[in-house]
XYZ file of C-alpha atoms in Angstrom:
648
model
C 123.692 45.528 50.846
C 122.224 48.853 52.105
C 119.221 50.301 50.219
C 119.844 53.171 47.750
C 119.966 56.608 49.390
C 117.081 57.912 47.253
C 114.720 55.139 48.347
C 112.660 55.801 51.514
C 109.895 53.817 53.193
C 106.782 55.890 53.943
C 103.086 55.532 54.785
C 100.538 56.990 52.376
C 97.183 58.169 53.863
C 93.921 59.069 52.194
C 90.687 59.845 54.074
C 88.368 56.833 54.119
C 91.027 54.337 53.048
C 93.588 52.172 54.832
C 97.157 53.569 54.846
C 99.604 51.893 52.484
C 103.275 51.257 53.142
C 105.437 52.004 50.134
C 109.005 52.542 49.043
C 109.441 55.687 46.980
C 112.239 57.247 45.007
C 112.475 60.926 45.920
C 113.866 61.725 42.492
C 110.688 60.371 40.917
C 108.427 62.053 43.490
C 106.340 64.087 41.037
C 105.676 61.094 38.808
C 104.808 58.992 41.834
C 102.282 61.532 43.126
C 100.346 61.240 39.897
C 100.570 57.453 39.997
C 99.221 57.384 43.562
C 96.345 59.585 42.535
C 95.407 57.077 39.867
C 95.860 54.235 42.375
C 93.045 55.692 44.451
C 90.898 56.035 41.337
C 90.764 59.822 41.475
C 89.553 60.201 37.917
C 92.190 61.830 35.665
C 92.856 65.076 37.576
C 95.940 64.176 39.655
C 96.969 67.857 39.838
C 94.128 68.354 42.327
C 95.608 65.825 44.776
C 99.183 66.785 45.688
C 101.182 64.982 48.372
C 101.954 67.013 51.520
C 105.452 67.056 53.068
C 107.027 67.064 49.630
C 110.406 68.286 50.861
C 112.876 66.353 52.978
C 111.024 63.026 52.967
C 112.625 60.546 55.368
C 112.122 56.929 56.370
C 108.996 56.589 58.490
C 107.359 59.784 57.190
C 103.585 59.836 56.855
C 102.416 61.378 53.592
C 98.808 62.497 53.321
C 97.085 62.603 49.977
C 94.541 65.429 50.005
C 92.652 67.680 47.682
C 94.336 70.902 46.568
C 93.297 74.230 48.189
C 91.727 75.298 44.921
C 89.558 72.168 44.633
C 88.580 72.343 48.325
C 87.625 76.010 47.977
C 85.578 75.288 44.846
C 83.740 72.404 46.480
C 82.938 74.387 49.655
C 81.857 77.414 47.613
C 79.296 75.181 45.955
C 78.274 73.229 49.066
C 77.470 76.279 51.230
C 74.850 77.269 48.641
C 73.023 73.954 48.997
C 69.261 74.071 49.457
C 69.525 71.346 52.101
C 69.788 72.765 55.602
C 71.877 69.842 56.848
C 74.268 69.960 53.885
C 74.590 73.721 54.188
C 75.332 73.476 57.903
C 77.998 70.807 57.398
C 79.616 72.792 54.599
C 79.784 75.990 56.691
C 81.332 74.024 59.534
C 84.034 72.706 57.175
C 84.542 76.209 55.778
C 85.069 77.661 59.266
C 87.826 75.109 59.925
C 89.486 75.393 56.507
C 89.558 79.204 56.525
C 92.345 79.260 59.092
C 94.766 78.194 56.327
C 95.958 81.201 54.327
C 96.483 79.199 51.126
C 92.900 77.945 51.197
C 91.675 81.424 52.202
C 93.319 82.977 49.148
C 91.645 80.463 46.823
C 88.224 80.878 48.450
C 88.475 84.687 48.340
C 89.464 84.501 44.653
C 86.135 82.748 44.069
C 84.394 85.830 45.541
C 83.713 83.818 48.697
C 83.652 86.859 51.020
C 80.840 88.449 49.023
C 78.898 85.190 49.172
C 79.172 85.066 52.970
C 78.162 88.715 53.420
C 75.136 88.181 51.171
C 74.142 85.194 53.300
C 74.393 87.347 56.413
C 72.497 90.272 54.867
C 69.615 88.361 53.353
C 70.200 84.666 52.855
C 69.835 83.686 56.499
C 66.516 85.537 56.748
C 64.908 82.652 54.906
C 65.661 80.499 57.926
C 64.694 83.000 60.600
C 61.035 82.135 60.096
C 61.960 78.633 61.177
C 63.937 79.916 64.151
C 61.378 78.951 66.779
C 61.399 75.307 65.780
C 64.992 75.185 64.549
C 66.700 77.648 66.872
C 69.822 75.523 67.596
C 70.297 74.849 63.889
C 69.861 78.515 62.973
C 72.323 79.585 65.658
C 74.921 77.103 64.402
C 74.341 78.133 60.798
C 74.962 81.806 61.556
C 77.807 81.035 63.954
C 79.769 79.026 61.372
C 79.102 81.689 58.734
C 80.487 84.465 60.937
C 83.392 82.299 62.126
C 84.446 81.615 58.523
C 84.130 85.340 57.763
C 86.328 86.308 60.742
C 88.983 83.710 59.873
C 89.118 84.813 56.247
C 89.340 88.515 57.109
C 92.083 87.903 59.677
C 94.501 87.061 56.854
C 94.425 90.704 55.714
C 93.737 89.873 52.074
C 90.477 91.846 51.732
C 90.013 95.497 52.747
C 87.428 96.225 55.434
C 86.236 99.286 53.514
C 84.360 97.104 51.004
C 81.366 96.175 53.183
C 77.879 97.563 52.810
C 75.780 99.445 55.350
C 73.266 96.567 55.279
C 75.968 94.134 56.431
C 77.112 96.497 59.202
C 73.533 96.971 60.402
C 72.997 93.216 60.502
C 76.176 92.569 62.533
C 75.353 95.455 64.888
C 71.850 94.052 65.400
C 73.357 90.767 66.576
C 75.664 92.619 68.970
C 72.753 94.635 70.354
C 70.805 91.551 71.436
C 71.776 90.235 74.854
C 69.710 87.078 74.247
C 71.603 86.244 71.051
C 73.398 82.909 70.654
C 76.726 83.168 72.506
C 78.898 82.162 69.541
C 77.068 84.577 67.218
C 77.398 87.417 69.722
C 81.092 86.745 70.193
C 81.813 86.713 66.435
C 79.700 89.836 65.912
C 81.635 91.747 68.558
C 84.925 90.599 67.013
C 83.788 91.818 63.575
C 82.703 95.203 64.930
C 86.044 95.688 66.690
C 87.966 94.924 63.491
C 85.743 97.221 61.425
C 86.261 100.157 63.775
C 90.018 99.651 64.117
C 90.676 99.167 60.406
C 88.602 101.960 58.869
C 87.692 105.472 60.008
C 84.733 105.439 57.626
C 83.469 102.180 59.119
C 83.864 103.664 62.610
C 81.288 106.337 61.789
C 78.899 103.727 60.392
C 79.310 101.399 63.364
C 78.993 104.278 65.861
C 75.574 105.066 64.370
C 74.398 101.532 65.041
C 75.746 100.728 68.497
C 76.491 102.690 71.688
C 78.306 102.008 74.938
C 74.938 101.860 76.677
C 73.890 98.980 74.422
C 77.151 97.137 75.139
C 77.019 97.411 78.936
C 74.535 94.502 79.439
C 77.095 92.135 77.908
C 79.491 92.970 80.763
C 76.897 91.979 83.352
C 76.765 88.354 82.208
C 79.137 85.573 83.194
C 80.636 84.607 79.822
C 84.258 85.698 80.001
C 84.836 85.765 76.233
C 81.819 88.013 75.703
C 83.014 90.376 78.431
C 86.488 90.585 76.917
C 85.192 91.204 73.381
C 82.785 93.836 74.731
C 85.597 95.790 76.404
C 87.594 95.441 73.171
C 84.744 97.027 71.154
C 84.420 99.855 73.701
C 88.158 100.465 73.429
C 87.985 100.507 69.621
C 85.097 103.010 69.617
C 86.937 105.118 72.190
C 90.169 105.074 70.200
C 88.604 106.167 66.903
C 86.136 108.690 68.311
C 86.754 112.447 67.832
C 87.825 114.404 70.921
C 84.371 115.727 71.862
C 82.850 112.262 71.529
C 85.585 110.773 73.726
C 84.720 113.207 76.506
C 81.076 112.152 76.292
C 82.043 108.472 76.399
C 84.360 109.150 79.334
C 81.498 110.624 81.369
C 79.480 107.463 80.744
C 82.405 105.222 81.694
C 83.049 107.288 84.839
C 79.613 106.521 86.245
C 79.879 104.627 89.512
C 77.516 101.883 88.330
C 79.655 101.134 85.290
C 82.861 101.132 87.350
C 81.251 98.555 89.626
C 80.378 96.396 86.616
C 83.966 96.533 85.331
C 85.318 95.676 88.784
C 82.953 92.686 88.882
C 84.296 91.568 85.505
C 87.826 91.771 86.861
C 87.007 89.556 89.843
C 85.740 86.564 87.855
C 88.057 83.536 88.230
C 89.325 83.314 84.672
C 91.614 80.823 82.956
C 95.094 82.189 82.304
C 94.616 83.105 78.628
C 91.257 84.804 79.293
C 92.674 86.635 82.263
C 95.625 87.983 80.286
C 93.451 89.237 77.438
C 90.922 90.831 79.796
C 93.749 92.440 81.788
C 95.148 93.847 78.541
C 91.791 95.260 77.428
C 91.160 96.840 80.844
C 94.630 98.361 80.762
C 93.916 99.840 77.317
C 90.615 101.257 78.596
C 92.391 102.807 81.580
C 95.067 104.386 79.404
C 92.485 105.799 76.996
C 90.420 107.374 79.773
C 93.444 108.726 81.644
C 94.817 110.253 78.458
C 91.712 112.429 78.210
C 93.084 114.345 81.183
C 96.305 115.178 79.376
C 94.851 118.349 77.890
C 93.931 119.716 81.337
C 97.277 118.598 82.724
C 99.122 120.601 80.087
C 96.855 123.685 80.225
C 98.078 126.667 82.193
C 95.564 128.709 84.129
C 94.825 132.141 82.723
C 94.889 134.546 85.705
C 92.589 136.877 83.744
C 89.932 134.187 83.063
C 87.017 134.947 85.380
C 85.467 131.464 85.038
C 88.721 129.897 86.218
C 89.074 132.401 89.045
C 85.533 131.530 90.152
C 86.742 127.984 90.886
C 89.225 129.382 93.396
C 86.450 131.509 94.915
C 84.402 128.311 95.246
C 87.256 126.589 97.130
C 87.359 129.550 99.527
C 83.591 129.569 100.007
C 83.378 125.850 100.837
C 86.363 125.950 103.209
C 85.314 128.978 105.244
C 81.544 129.010 104.644
C 81.629 132.574 103.314
C 79.816 134.279 100.481
C 81.845 136.440 98.116
C 80.421 139.951 98.344
C 82.352 142.116 95.896
C 80.533 145.298 96.950
C 80.975 144.937 100.725
C 83.731 146.964 102.432
C 86.608 148.789 100.869
C 88.742 147.312 98.118
C 91.758 147.133 100.450
C 89.744 145.361 103.117
C 88.454 142.764 100.668
C 91.961 142.173 99.291
C 93.288 141.684 102.804
C 90.505 139.224 103.604
C 91.099 137.235 100.403
C 94.855 137.167 100.977
C 94.357 135.835 104.504
C 92.035 133.052 103.326
C 94.219 132.082 100.364
C 97.152 131.768 102.733
C 95.088 129.426 104.916
C 94.178 127.427 101.811
C 97.891 126.854 101.270
C 98.518 128.694 98.018
C 102.024 129.959 97.275
C 100.762 133.219 95.800
C 98.384 134.579 98.441
C 97.438 137.649 96.399
C 96.693 135.877 93.113
C 96.549 132.072 93.624
C 95.774 131.609 89.921
C 99.530 131.920 89.358
C 100.017 128.626 91.260
C 98.356 126.771 88.371
C 100.584 128.088 85.603
C 103.071 125.236 86.105
C 102.632 122.325 83.688
C 102.224 119.584 84.546
C 99.865 119.479 86.435
C 98.253 122.720 85.196
C 94.487 122.976 85.477
C 94.157 119.295 86.374
C 95.302 120.101 89.915
C 92.538 122.698 90.269
C 89.992 120.211 88.871
C 91.054 117.685 91.513
C 90.846 120.218 94.329
C 87.360 121.354 93.322
C 86.150 117.760 92.970
C 87.487 116.923 96.432
C 85.960 120.063 97.977
C 82.522 119.386 96.468
C 82.293 115.615 96.935
C 84.191 115.233 100.228
C 83.354 118.491 101.968
C 83.924 117.326 105.547
C 87.386 115.933 104.796
C 88.276 119.030 102.761
C 87.225 121.464 105.494
C 89.010 119.416 108.160
C 92.302 119.420 106.232
C 92.152 123.162 105.571
C 91.257 124.069 109.155
C 93.859 121.737 110.659
C 96.613 123.349 108.646
C 95.313 126.864 109.236
C 96.059 126.459 112.962
C 99.517 124.915 112.588
C 102.743 126.848 112.779
C 103.956 127.753 109.274
C 106.857 125.337 109.005
C 104.763 122.413 110.293
C 101.695 122.908 108.126
C 100.626 120.657 105.261
C 99.388 123.400 102.901
C 96.377 122.097 100.964
C 97.005 124.164 97.840
C 100.704 123.428 97.420
C 100.430 119.773 98.432
C 97.460 119.220 96.070
C 99.457 120.536 93.131
C 102.438 118.317 94.000
C 100.186 115.297 94.620
C 98.429 115.718 91.281
C 101.785 115.877 89.546
C 102.880 112.700 91.329
C 99.672 110.829 90.447
C 100.071 111.852 86.827
C 103.452 110.122 86.870
C 102.254 107.005 88.711
C 98.981 106.538 86.797
C 100.265 107.938 83.521
C 97.972 110.970 83.988
C 95.686 110.804 87.047
C 92.135 110.121 88.268
C 89.833 112.261 90.411
C 88.593 109.757 93.020
C 92.132 108.439 93.392
C 93.228 111.998 94.272
C 90.566 112.293 96.988
C 91.958 109.275 98.830
C 95.595 110.268 98.387
C 95.223 113.900 99.545
C 93.896 112.605 102.878
C 96.793 110.148 103.043
C 99.252 112.986 102.435
C 97.762 115.050 105.264
C 97.893 112.065 107.649
C 101.498 111.242 106.745
C 102.488 114.897 107.153
C 101.306 114.714 110.775
C 103.505 111.672 111.386
C 106.689 113.122 109.930
C 108.306 116.219 108.480
C 109.299 116.756 104.831
C 110.423 115.072 102.605
C 106.883 113.719 102.964
C 106.158 113.362 99.231
C 108.704 110.556 98.816
C 107.019 108.572 101.586
C 103.546 109.237 100.170
C 104.754 107.974 96.790
C 106.028 104.791 98.460
C 102.754 104.333 100.335
C 100.764 104.651 97.100
C 103.066 102.351 95.128
C 103.044 99.672 97.846
C 99.245 99.839 98.080
C 98.965 99.394 94.298
C 101.371 96.439 94.349
C 98.730 94.202 95.963
C 96.391 95.030 93.032
C 93.314 96.225 94.985
C 90.025 95.455 93.232
C 88.345 98.698 94.293
C 89.039 102.159 95.661
C 87.751 100.959 99.050
C 90.359 98.190 99.104
C 93.010 100.684 98.035
C 91.977 103.044 100.844
C 92.003 100.196 103.380
C 95.489 99.159 102.277
C 96.740 102.725 102.704
C 95.401 102.845 106.256
C 97.723 99.953 107.115
C 100.738 101.687 105.556
C 101.487 104.424 108.065
C 104.889 106.081 108.098
C 105.942 103.854 111.016
C 104.856 100.774 109.082
C 106.833 101.937 106.026
C 109.932 102.188 108.227
C 109.365 98.645 109.496
C 108.856 97.304 105.979
C 112.013 99.007 104.750
C 114.034 97.555 107.604
C 112.558 94.077 107.125
C 113.265 94.130 103.392
C 116.842 95.176 103.956
C 117.431 92.521 106.584
C 115.888 89.861 104.356
C 118.272 90.538 101.521
C 120.657 87.611 101.341
C 123.673 89.759 100.533
C 123.254 91.773 103.708
C 123.368 88.595 105.789
C 126.724 87.431 104.478
C 129.600 87.385 106.975
C 131.804 90.004 105.222
C 128.917 92.443 104.961
C 127.919 91.975 108.588
C 131.505 92.601 109.648
C 131.675 95.720 107.488
C 128.422 97.060 108.897
C 129.617 96.454 112.451
C 132.910 98.235 111.727
C 131.389 101.404 110.298
C 128.407 101.590 112.677
C 130.152 103.847 115.262
C 131.067 106.320 112.521
C 127.471 106.360 111.283
C 126.148 106.874 114.810
C 128.494 109.826 115.266
C 127.214 111.297 112.007
C 123.615 110.960 113.209
C 124.568 112.532 116.529
C 126.080 115.562 114.797
C 122.970 115.934 112.654
C 120.754 115.915 115.746
C 122.904 118.484 117.553
C 123.046 120.738 114.514
C 119.283 120.554 114.305
C 118.995 121.558 117.978
C 121.193 124.576 117.240
C 118.623 125.705 114.670
C 115.987 125.718 117.403
C 112.278 124.897 117.519
C 109.109 126.687 118.566
C 107.306 124.610 121.233
C 103.748 124.740 122.430
C 102.706 125.394 126.039
C 99.468 123.762 127.113
C 97.390 125.643 129.657
C 94.018 124.525 130.981
C 93.150 128.114 131.871
C 93.694 129.598 128.421
C 91.645 128.948 125.341
C 94.623 129.657 123.083
C 97.975 127.905 123.203
C 101.150 129.869 123.985
C 104.476 129.237 122.297
C 108.107 129.458 123.363
C 111.356 129.062 121.482
C 114.339 126.953 122.480
C 117.682 126.151 120.864
C 121.107 124.740 121.652
C 124.066 127.138 121.632
C 126.560 126.604 118.778
C 129.251 125.411 121.207
C 126.841 122.706 122.517
C 127.330 123.931 126.116
C 124.293 126.137 126.568
C 126.378 129.297 126.537
C 124.840 131.920 124.229
C 125.631 135.609 123.573
C 123.966 138.104 125.923
C 121.983 139.696 123.068
C 120.332 136.384 122.213
C 117.722 134.482 124.242
C 116.948 135.747 127.715
C 116.802 132.451 129.645
C 119.730 130.028 129.527
C 120.408 126.569 130.936
C 123.977 125.187 130.877
C 124.087 121.668 129.489
C 126.244 120.655 132.440
C 123.277 121.312 134.759
C 120.981 118.843 132.942
C 120.396 115.692 135.012
C 117.995 113.645 132.896
C 115.477 113.604 130.046
C 111.987 112.289 130.883
C 109.354 111.360 128.278
C 105.645 110.623 127.962
C 103.353 110.180 130.937
C 106.271 110.491 133.396
C 106.696 114.179 132.520
C 105.578 116.612 135.249
C 103.314 118.589 132.914
C 101.533 115.337 131.972
C 100.791 114.673 135.656
C 99.214 118.037 136.344
C 95.514 118.400 137.007
C 93.599 118.159 133.753
C 96.534 116.639 131.908
C 94.783 113.247 131.829
C 92.387 114.795 129.346
C 95.220 115.185 126.871
C 94.986 112.811 123.952
C 97.484 110.065 123.156
C 99.119 112.176 120.446
C 100.111 114.834 122.990
C 101.471 112.199 125.394
C 103.670 110.810 122.635
C 105.110 114.282 121.958
C 105.830 115.271 125.587
C 109.299 115.361 127.172
C 110.937 117.197 130.067
C 114.479 118.242 130.977
C 115.367 117.763 134.670
C 118.006 120.130 136.060
C 119.302 120.964 139.554
C 117.253 119.034 142.113
C 113.626 119.255 141.037
C 113.435 121.898 138.326
C 112.053 121.043 134.885
C 111.739 122.465 131.408
C 108.574 120.974 129.905
C 108.137 120.502 126.169
C 105.378 119.494 123.725
C 107.005 118.751 120.370
C 105.140 119.979 117.282
C 105.371 116.550 115.675
C 106.971 113.111 115.980
C 110.036 114.081 113.990
C 110.876 117.042 116.254
C 110.235 114.875 119.329
C 112.790 112.304 118.142
C 115.318 114.959 117.122
C 115.201 116.665 120.530
C 115.138 113.550 122.708
C 117.967 112.031 120.633
C 119.992 115.242 120.790
C 119.524 115.744 124.535
C 120.438 112.122 125.262
C 123.516 112.516 123.063
C 124.575 115.576 125.105
C 124.226 113.481 128.262
C 126.275 110.662 126.749
C 123.263 108.329 126.578
C 121.906 106.164 123.765
C 119.826 107.719 120.993
C 117.048 105.135 120.859
C 114.284 106.694 118.736
C 112.724 104.985 115.709
C 114.190 107.714 113.528
C 117.711 106.942 114.698
C 117.208 103.255 113.886
C 115.841 104.147 110.462
C 118.654 106.612 109.743
C 121.222 104.047 110.850
C 119.862 101.386 108.475
C 119.608 103.843 105.600
C 123.128 105.179 105.999
C 124.599 101.727 106.540
C 123.044 100.571 103.301
C 124.222 103.654 101.446
C 127.737 103.009 102.735
C 127.485 99.413 101.601
C 126.486 100.407 98.072
C 129.237 103.020 97.949
C 131.935 100.646 99.146
C 130.885 97.899 96.750
C 130.883 100.143 93.735
């Protein structure tokens, strides 16, 4: 006959006694709990010893008989006030463990337990500090368990943080200020300070009077990962609650190179997963807080009438051209002409009043801040960029002013505002990439920056090194490799589709090249006898035959007379005397058109893009293959665009 449904077999446990196997009737559970209490001779207060797992008791369940939260709280409240050091220490250890339970925490707090702990921290523990030299481990444990219990109790959100005295705050801050403090005590103290600052504006002011970022920095230079994480958390809390002017002051301290090196060292420590995630979060918060300080400058338009702001532009001019502004020298018209000329060389859109360039928000005044920082701290690179672009033909220049404004705007988007040293590296990258290609250069620069950040460089030097390996040519290779590695693009139907449409795409590229040749280009003539380069203009006639109206260009060459296109060191003008002195860049931009028997037109393209356009276009006119890197890149791009279009 099966046992009744209400009867279950369970094990009953009580600390210090052997478990007992019993059959219980769930209907009579309450009566049984009292009976069990009497069984263990628990005086006549069975209400203090309830059975856990009261609901849904099943066969094989283990029921634990334990004291009620109220009784446990009462006993610990009494024990932690013991005059015996050992008893007190054991009681505080038990309290630290029990305080994690919210039910117990409520009972202990109702007994005014929080006040008791704060009093012990403020004054009670001082009785034992005299014994610290001979009982240092015991004192450290005593304080550690006290603070741990306090943190656990406060984490339940039952008691307001505004209730604590200045004496208590001073005591906690004193522990956090001592680098030689017991590790557990220091950790708990930092955790308490963070919570105080985050939970009360009034407590922020009190804590800020007791501890500074400078006093926290030594904790970052140690090797304890928890201490480092809690230290960053306290810095973040102080930063978050500080008024605007105080934040700027803190930002200047955090921006110091020495402190940045310390934070980078913290980041490099091999941390367990949980520690790493928390530290990464705190560093991210710190970065966001510091970057957000730049938001005001980013959204501030320049006032063209503000002389102090105009002086910054004068400073950019002075550093670039090594001139002193002499407002009383020469006529007004002469000075205006001189300024306009220099502002044009600096790459401003408005040559007469460049202040107007900084009225766009974003990036507003932040762009001007970046430019001035770069000019002052990286003078050689700044002067080189300005002078290089001053000597380029207009449509091939990388104007420092305009590109700096666009770059600042881009960095604000990538970094969620921007950062000065980051700008200094990226403006040099932009200038280098501009030499390698023509616009749209900003899209490529964005990709270079994003790909360099993907590898998570630990320093600006590593970031800069990564960028040096991400030239425009390398970006093209990476793009092509990524496309070819996509599984979908390797499937048979896709390969067949790509092969089918490839001739149409090649014809499209050919037409683009020929149309570009019809627009014409200004080429450079290199002469060893002249100190200045000469220029000449060449274009393809609209009918693609070399036949142009009589009122157009003076010299004409019918396409039918062209025999071949020669490139690089095989060009006649690269074989002339003195040509060997030409650098590799010039060799890579040289090409010649052979016509009749031994006549040549010799070209030096202004950049790699124009070189590819013209050699591709001329080869297309001759019915030969367009084999430049740009044609390969355009082919892959357009094939992929066609694929996306057809699939959707």
